[in-house]
Backbone as JSON Lines, residues from 0, in Angstrom:
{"i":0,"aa":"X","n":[210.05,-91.59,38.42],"ca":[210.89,-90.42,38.62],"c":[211.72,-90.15,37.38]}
{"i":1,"aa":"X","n":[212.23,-90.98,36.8],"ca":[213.18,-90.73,35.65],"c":[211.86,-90.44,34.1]}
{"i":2,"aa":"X","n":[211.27,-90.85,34.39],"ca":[210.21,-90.07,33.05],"c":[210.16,-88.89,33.43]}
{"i":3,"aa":"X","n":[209.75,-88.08,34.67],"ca":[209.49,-86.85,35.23],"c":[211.04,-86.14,34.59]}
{"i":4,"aa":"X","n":[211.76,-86.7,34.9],"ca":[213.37,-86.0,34.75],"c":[213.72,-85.81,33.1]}
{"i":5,"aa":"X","n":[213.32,-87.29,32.36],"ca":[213.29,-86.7,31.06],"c":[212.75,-86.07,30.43]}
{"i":6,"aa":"X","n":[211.38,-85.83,31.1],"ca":[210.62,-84.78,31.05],"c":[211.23,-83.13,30.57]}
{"i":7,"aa":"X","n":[211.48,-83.16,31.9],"ca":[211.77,-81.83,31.93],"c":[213.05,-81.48,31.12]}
{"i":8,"aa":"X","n":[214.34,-82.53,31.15],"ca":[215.53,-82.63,30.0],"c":[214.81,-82.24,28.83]}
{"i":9,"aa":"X","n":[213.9,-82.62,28.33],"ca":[213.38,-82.55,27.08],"c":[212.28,-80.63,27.25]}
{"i":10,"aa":"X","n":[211.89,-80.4,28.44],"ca":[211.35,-79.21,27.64],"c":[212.45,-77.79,27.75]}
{"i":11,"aa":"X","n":[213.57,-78.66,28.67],"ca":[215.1,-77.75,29.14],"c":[215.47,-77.3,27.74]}
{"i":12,"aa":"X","n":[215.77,-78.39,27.24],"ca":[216.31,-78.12,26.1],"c":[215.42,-77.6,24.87]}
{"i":13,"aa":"X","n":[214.15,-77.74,24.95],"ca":[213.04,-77.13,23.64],"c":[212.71,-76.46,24.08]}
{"i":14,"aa":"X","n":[212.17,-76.04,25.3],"ca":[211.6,-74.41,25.68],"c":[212.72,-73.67,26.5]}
{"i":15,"aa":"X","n":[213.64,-73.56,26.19],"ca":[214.88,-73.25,27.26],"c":[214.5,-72.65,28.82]}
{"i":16,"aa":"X","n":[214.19,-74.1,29.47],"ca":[213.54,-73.49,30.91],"c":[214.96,-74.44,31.72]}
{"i":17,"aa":"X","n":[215.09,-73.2,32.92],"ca":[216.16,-73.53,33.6],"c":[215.43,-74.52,34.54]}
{"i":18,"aa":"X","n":[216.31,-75.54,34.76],"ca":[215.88,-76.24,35.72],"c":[216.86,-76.41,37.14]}
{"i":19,"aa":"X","n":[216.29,-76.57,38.26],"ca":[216.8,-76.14,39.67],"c":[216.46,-77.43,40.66]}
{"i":20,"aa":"X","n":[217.18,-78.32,41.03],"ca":[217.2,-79.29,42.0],"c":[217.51,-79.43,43.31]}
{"i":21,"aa":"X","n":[216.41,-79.22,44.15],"ca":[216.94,-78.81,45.76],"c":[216.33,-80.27,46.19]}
{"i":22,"aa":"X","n":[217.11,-80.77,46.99],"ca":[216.02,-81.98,48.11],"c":[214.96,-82.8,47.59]}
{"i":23,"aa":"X","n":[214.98,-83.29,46.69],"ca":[213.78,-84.12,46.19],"c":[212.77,-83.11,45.22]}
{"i":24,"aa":"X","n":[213.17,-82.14,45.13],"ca":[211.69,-81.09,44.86],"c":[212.75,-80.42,43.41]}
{"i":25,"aa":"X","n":[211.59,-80.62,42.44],"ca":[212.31,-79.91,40.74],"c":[211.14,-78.96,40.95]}
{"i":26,"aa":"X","n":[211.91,-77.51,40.46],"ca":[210.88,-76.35,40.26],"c":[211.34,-75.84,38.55]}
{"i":27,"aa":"X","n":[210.28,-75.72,37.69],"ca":[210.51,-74.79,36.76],"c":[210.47,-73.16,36.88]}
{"i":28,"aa":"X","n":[211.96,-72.93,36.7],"ca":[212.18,-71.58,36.69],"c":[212.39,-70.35,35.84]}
{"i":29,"aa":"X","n":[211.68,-69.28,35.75],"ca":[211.7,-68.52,34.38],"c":[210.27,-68.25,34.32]}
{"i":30,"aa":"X","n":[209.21,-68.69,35.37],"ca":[207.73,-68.97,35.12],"c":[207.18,-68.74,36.32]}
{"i":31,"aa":"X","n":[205.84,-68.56,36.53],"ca":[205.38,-68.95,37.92],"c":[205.5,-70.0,37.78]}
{"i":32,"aa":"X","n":[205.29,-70.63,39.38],"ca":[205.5,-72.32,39.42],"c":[204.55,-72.9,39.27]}
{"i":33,"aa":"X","n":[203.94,-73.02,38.3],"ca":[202.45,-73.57,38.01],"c":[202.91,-75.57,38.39]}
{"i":34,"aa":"X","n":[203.82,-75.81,38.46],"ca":[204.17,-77.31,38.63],"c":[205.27,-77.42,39.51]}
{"i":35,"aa":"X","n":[204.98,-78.24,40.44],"ca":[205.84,-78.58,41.56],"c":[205.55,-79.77,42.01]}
{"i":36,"aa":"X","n":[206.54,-80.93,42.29],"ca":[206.73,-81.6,42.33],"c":[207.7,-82.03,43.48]}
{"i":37,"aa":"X","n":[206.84,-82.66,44.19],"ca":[207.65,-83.12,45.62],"c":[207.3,-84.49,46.2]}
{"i":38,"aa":"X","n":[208.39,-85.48,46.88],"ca":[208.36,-86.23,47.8],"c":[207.16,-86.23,48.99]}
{"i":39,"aa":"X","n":[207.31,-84.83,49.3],"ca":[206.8,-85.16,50.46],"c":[205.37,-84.83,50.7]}
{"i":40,"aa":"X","n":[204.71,-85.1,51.93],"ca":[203.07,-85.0,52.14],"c":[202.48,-83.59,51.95]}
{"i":41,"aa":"X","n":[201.69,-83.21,51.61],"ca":[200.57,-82.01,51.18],"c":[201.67,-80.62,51.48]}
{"i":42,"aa":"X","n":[202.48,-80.94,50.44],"ca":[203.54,-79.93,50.15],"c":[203.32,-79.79,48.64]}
{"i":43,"aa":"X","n":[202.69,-79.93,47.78],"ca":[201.93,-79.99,46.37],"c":[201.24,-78.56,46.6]}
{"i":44,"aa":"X","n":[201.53,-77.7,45.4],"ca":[200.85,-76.27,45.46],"c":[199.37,-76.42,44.53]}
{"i":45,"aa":"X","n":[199.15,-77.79,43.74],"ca":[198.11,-78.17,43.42],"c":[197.3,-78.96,44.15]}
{"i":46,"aa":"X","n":[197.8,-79.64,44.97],"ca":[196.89,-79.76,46.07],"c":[195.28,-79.41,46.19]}
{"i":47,"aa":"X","n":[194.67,-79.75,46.9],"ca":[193.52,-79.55,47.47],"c":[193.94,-79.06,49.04]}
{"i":48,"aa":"X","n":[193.93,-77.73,49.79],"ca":[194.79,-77.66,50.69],"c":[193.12,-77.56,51.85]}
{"i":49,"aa":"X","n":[192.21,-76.33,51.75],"ca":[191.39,-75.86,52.49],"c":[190.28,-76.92,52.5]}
{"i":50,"aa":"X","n":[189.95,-78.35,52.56],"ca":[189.26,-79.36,52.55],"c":[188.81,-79.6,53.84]}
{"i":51,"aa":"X","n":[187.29,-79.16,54.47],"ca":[187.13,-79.26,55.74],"c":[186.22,-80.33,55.79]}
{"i":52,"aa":"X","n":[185.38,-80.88,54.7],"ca":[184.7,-81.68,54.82],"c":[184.09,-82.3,53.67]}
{"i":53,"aa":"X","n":[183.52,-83.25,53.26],"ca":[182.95,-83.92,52.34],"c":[181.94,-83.32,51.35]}
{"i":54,"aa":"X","n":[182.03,-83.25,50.06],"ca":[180.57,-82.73,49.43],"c":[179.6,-83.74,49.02]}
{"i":55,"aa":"X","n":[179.72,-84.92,48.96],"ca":[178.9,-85.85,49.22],"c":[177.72,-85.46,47.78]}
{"i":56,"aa":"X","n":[178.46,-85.31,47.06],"ca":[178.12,-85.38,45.51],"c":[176.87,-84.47,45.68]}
{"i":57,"aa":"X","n":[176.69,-83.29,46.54],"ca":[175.38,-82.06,46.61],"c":[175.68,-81.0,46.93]}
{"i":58,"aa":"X","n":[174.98,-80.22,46.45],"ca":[174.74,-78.41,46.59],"c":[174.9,-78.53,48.25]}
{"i":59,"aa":"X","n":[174.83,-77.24,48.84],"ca":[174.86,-77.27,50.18],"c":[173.67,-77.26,51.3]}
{"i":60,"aa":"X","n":[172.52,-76.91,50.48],"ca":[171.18,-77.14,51.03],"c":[170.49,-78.89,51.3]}
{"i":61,"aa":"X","n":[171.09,-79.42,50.0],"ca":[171.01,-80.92,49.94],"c":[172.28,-81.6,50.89]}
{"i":62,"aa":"X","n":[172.62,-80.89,50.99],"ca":[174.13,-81.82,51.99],"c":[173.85,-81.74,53.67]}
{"i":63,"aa":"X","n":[173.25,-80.25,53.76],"ca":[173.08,-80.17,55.02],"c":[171.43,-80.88,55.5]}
{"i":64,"aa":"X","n":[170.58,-80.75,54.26],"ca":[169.28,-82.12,54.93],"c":[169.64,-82.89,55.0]}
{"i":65,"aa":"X","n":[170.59,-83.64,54.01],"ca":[170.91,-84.95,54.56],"c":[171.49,-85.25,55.15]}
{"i":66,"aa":"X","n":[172.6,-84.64,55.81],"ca":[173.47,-84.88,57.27],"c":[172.22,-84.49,58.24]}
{"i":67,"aa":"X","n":[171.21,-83.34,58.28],"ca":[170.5,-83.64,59.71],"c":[169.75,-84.73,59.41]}
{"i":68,"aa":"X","n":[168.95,-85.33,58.59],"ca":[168.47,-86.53,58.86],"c":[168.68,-88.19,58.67]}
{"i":69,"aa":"X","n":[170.3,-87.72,58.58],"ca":[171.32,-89.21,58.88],"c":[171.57,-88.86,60.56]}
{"i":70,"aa":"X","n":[171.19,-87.83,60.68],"ca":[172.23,-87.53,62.12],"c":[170.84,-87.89,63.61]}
{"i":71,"aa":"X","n":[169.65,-87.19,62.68],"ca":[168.81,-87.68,63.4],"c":[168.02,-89.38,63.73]}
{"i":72,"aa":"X","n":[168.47,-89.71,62.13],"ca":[168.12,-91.36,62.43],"c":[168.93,-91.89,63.52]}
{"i":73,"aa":"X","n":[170.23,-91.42,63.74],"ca":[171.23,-91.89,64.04],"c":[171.39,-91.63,65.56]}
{"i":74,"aa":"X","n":[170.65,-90.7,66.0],"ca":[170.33,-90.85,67.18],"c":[168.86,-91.41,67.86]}
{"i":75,"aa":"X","n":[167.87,-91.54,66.8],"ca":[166.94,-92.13,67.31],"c":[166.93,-93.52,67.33]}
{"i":76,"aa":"X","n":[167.58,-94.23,66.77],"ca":[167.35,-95.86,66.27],"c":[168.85,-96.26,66.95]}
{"i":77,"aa":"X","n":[170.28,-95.27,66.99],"ca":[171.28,-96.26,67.74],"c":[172.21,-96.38,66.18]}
{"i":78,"aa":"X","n":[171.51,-96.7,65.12],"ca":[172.58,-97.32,63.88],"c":[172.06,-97.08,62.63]}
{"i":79,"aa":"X","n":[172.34,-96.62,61.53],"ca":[171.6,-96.38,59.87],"c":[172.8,-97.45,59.17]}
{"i":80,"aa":"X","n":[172.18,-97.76,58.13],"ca":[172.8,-97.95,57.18],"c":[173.5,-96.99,56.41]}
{"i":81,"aa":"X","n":[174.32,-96.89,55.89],"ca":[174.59,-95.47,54.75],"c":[176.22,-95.64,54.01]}
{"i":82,"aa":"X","n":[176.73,-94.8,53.28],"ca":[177.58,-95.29,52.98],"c":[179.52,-94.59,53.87]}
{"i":83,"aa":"X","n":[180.3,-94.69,53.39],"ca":[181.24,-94.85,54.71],"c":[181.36,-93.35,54.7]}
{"i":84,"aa":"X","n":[181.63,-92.55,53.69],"ca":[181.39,-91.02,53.47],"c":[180.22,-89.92,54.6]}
{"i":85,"aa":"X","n":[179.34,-90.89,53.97],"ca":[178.06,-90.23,54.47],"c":[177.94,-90.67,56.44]}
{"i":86,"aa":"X","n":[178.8,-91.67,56.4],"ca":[178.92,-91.95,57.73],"c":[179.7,-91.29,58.39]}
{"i":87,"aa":"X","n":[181.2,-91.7,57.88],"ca":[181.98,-90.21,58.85],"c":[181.56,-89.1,58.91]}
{"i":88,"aa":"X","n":[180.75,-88.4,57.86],"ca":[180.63,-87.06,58.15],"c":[179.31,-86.59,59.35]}
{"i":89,"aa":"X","n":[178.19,-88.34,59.32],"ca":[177.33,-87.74,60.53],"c":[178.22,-88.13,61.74]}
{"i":90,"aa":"X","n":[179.14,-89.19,61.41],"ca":[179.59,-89.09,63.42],"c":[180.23,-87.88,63.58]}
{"i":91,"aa":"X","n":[180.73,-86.86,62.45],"ca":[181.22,-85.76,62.97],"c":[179.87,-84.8,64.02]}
{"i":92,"aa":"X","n":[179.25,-84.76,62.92],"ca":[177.96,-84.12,63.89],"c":[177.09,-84.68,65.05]}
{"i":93,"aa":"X","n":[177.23,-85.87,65.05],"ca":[176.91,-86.41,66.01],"c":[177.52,-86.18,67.9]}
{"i":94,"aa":"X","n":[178.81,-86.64,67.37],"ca":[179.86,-85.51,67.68],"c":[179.64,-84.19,68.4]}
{"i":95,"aa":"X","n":[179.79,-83.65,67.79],"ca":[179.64,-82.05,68.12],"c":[178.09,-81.92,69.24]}
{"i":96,"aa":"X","n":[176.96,-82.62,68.69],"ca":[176.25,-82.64,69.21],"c":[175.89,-83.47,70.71]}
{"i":97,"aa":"X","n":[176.21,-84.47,70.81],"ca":[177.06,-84.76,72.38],"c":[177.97,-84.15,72.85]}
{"i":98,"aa":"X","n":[179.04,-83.18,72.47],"ca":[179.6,-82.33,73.22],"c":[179.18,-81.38,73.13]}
{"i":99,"aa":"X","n":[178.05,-80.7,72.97],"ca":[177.01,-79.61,73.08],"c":[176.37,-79.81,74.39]}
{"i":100,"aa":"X","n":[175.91,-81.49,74.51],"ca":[175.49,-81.51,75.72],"c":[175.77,-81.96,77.3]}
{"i":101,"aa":"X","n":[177.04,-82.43,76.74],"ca":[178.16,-82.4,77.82],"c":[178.6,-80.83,78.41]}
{"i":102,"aa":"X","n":[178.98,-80.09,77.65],"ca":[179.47,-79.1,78.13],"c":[178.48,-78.39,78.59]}
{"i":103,"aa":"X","n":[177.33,-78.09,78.1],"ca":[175.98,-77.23,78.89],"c":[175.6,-78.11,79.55]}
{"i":104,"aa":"X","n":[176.05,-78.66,80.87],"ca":[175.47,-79.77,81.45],"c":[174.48,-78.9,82.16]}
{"i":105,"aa":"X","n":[175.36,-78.17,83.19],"ca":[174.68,-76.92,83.61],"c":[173.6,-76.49,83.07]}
{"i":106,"aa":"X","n":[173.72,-75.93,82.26],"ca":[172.75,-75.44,81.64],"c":[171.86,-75.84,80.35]}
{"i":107,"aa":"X","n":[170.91,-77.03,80.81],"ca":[170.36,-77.69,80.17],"c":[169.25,-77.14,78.48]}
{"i":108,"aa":"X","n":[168.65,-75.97,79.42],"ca":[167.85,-74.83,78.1],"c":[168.65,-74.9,76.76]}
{"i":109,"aa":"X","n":[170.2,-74.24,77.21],"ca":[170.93,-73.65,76.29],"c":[171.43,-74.73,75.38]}
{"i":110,"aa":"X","n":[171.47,-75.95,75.82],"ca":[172.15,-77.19,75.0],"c":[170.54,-77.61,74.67]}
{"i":111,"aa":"X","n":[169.77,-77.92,74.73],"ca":[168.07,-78.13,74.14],"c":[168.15,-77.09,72.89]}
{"i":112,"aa":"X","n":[168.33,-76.03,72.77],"ca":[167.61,-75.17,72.22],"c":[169.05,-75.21,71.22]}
{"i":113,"aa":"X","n":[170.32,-75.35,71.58],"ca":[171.63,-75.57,70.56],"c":[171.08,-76.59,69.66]}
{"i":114,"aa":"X","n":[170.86,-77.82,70.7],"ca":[170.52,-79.55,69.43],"c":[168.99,-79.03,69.14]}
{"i":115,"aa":"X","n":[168.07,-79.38,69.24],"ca":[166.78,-78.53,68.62],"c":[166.66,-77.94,67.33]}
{"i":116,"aa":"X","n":[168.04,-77.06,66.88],"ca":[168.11,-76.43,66.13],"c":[168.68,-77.05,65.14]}
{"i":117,"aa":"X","n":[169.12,-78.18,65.4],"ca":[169.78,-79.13,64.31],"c":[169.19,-80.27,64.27]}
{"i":118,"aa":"X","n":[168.81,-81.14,64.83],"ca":[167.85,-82.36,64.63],"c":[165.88,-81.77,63.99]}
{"i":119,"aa":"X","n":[165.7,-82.99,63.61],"ca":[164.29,-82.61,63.48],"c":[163.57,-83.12,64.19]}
{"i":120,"aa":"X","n":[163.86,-83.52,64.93],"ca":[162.61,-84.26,65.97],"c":[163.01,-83.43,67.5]}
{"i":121,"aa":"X","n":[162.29,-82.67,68.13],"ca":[162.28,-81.54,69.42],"c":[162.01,-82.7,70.42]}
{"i":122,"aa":"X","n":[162.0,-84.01,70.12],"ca":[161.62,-84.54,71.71],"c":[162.99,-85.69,71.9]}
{"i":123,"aa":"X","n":[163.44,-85.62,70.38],"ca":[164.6,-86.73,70.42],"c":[165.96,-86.24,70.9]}
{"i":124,"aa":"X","n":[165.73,-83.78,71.08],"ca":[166.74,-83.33,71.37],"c":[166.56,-83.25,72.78]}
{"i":125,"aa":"X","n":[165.35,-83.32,73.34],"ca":[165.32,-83.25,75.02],"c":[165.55,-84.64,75.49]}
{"i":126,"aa":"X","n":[165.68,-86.05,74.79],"ca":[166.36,-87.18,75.05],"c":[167.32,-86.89,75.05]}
{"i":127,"aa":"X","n":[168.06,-86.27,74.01],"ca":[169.68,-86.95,74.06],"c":[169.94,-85.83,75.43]}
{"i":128,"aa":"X","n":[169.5,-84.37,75.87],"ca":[170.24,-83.5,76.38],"c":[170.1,-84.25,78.2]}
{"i":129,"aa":"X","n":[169.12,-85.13,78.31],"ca":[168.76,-85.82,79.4],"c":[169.12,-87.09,79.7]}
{"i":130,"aa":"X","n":[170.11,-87.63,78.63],"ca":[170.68,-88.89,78.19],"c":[172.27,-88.48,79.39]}
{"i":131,"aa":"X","n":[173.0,-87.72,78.72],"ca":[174.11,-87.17,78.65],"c":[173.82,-86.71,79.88]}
């Protein structure tokens, strides 16, 4: 914290920028706030804020084959190997896809033809929808 502070002492005084101290948080003023600096959790305007999910080092055509066929091993065999990334992001879909077929219990077609459309194997989606 005190490098940050001499920091800014030092560009106060060479770039004459006012400096303003509220609550833990220094803003440079005279500028947009291209730098902000705070205590507290994902209150950073550099941030990474809109992060819904992993890119798993691929384009989005390569990200989404390989989540359906981690997702499909993963329901045919019970367990994959893979790494912890690539794992949370299929139990997300995995996920979604048991509560696809929970909720269309009723209506069994409509949850077949939902998972169907995301697994690659058509007989491993009339298991799971008959599992559930």
């Amino acid at each position: 914290m005190k490098i940050w502070i001499l920091f800014f002492l030092f560009c106060k005084s060479v770039l004459n920028f006012k400096l303003k101290q509220n609550v833990s948080n220094i803003y440079i003023m005279n500028r947009e706030p291209l730098k902000y600096i705070s205590n507290k959790r994902n209150t950073s305007l550099l941030a990474h804020t809109n992060k819904n999910f992993r890119k798993l080092g691929r384009d989005r055509a390569q990200r989404r084959a390989l989540l359906r066929a981690l997702t499909t091993s993963l329901l045919r065999y019970g367990k994959i190997v893979t790494t912890e990334a690539k794992a949370k992001e299929t139990r997300r879909k995995v996920d979604r896809i048991i509560t696809y077929a929970k909720k269309h219990d009723n209506n069994r077609q409509y949850a077949y033809r939902l998972i169907a459309n995301y697994v690659y194997d058509r007989e491993l989606a009339l298991n799971v929808v008959k599992q559930v």
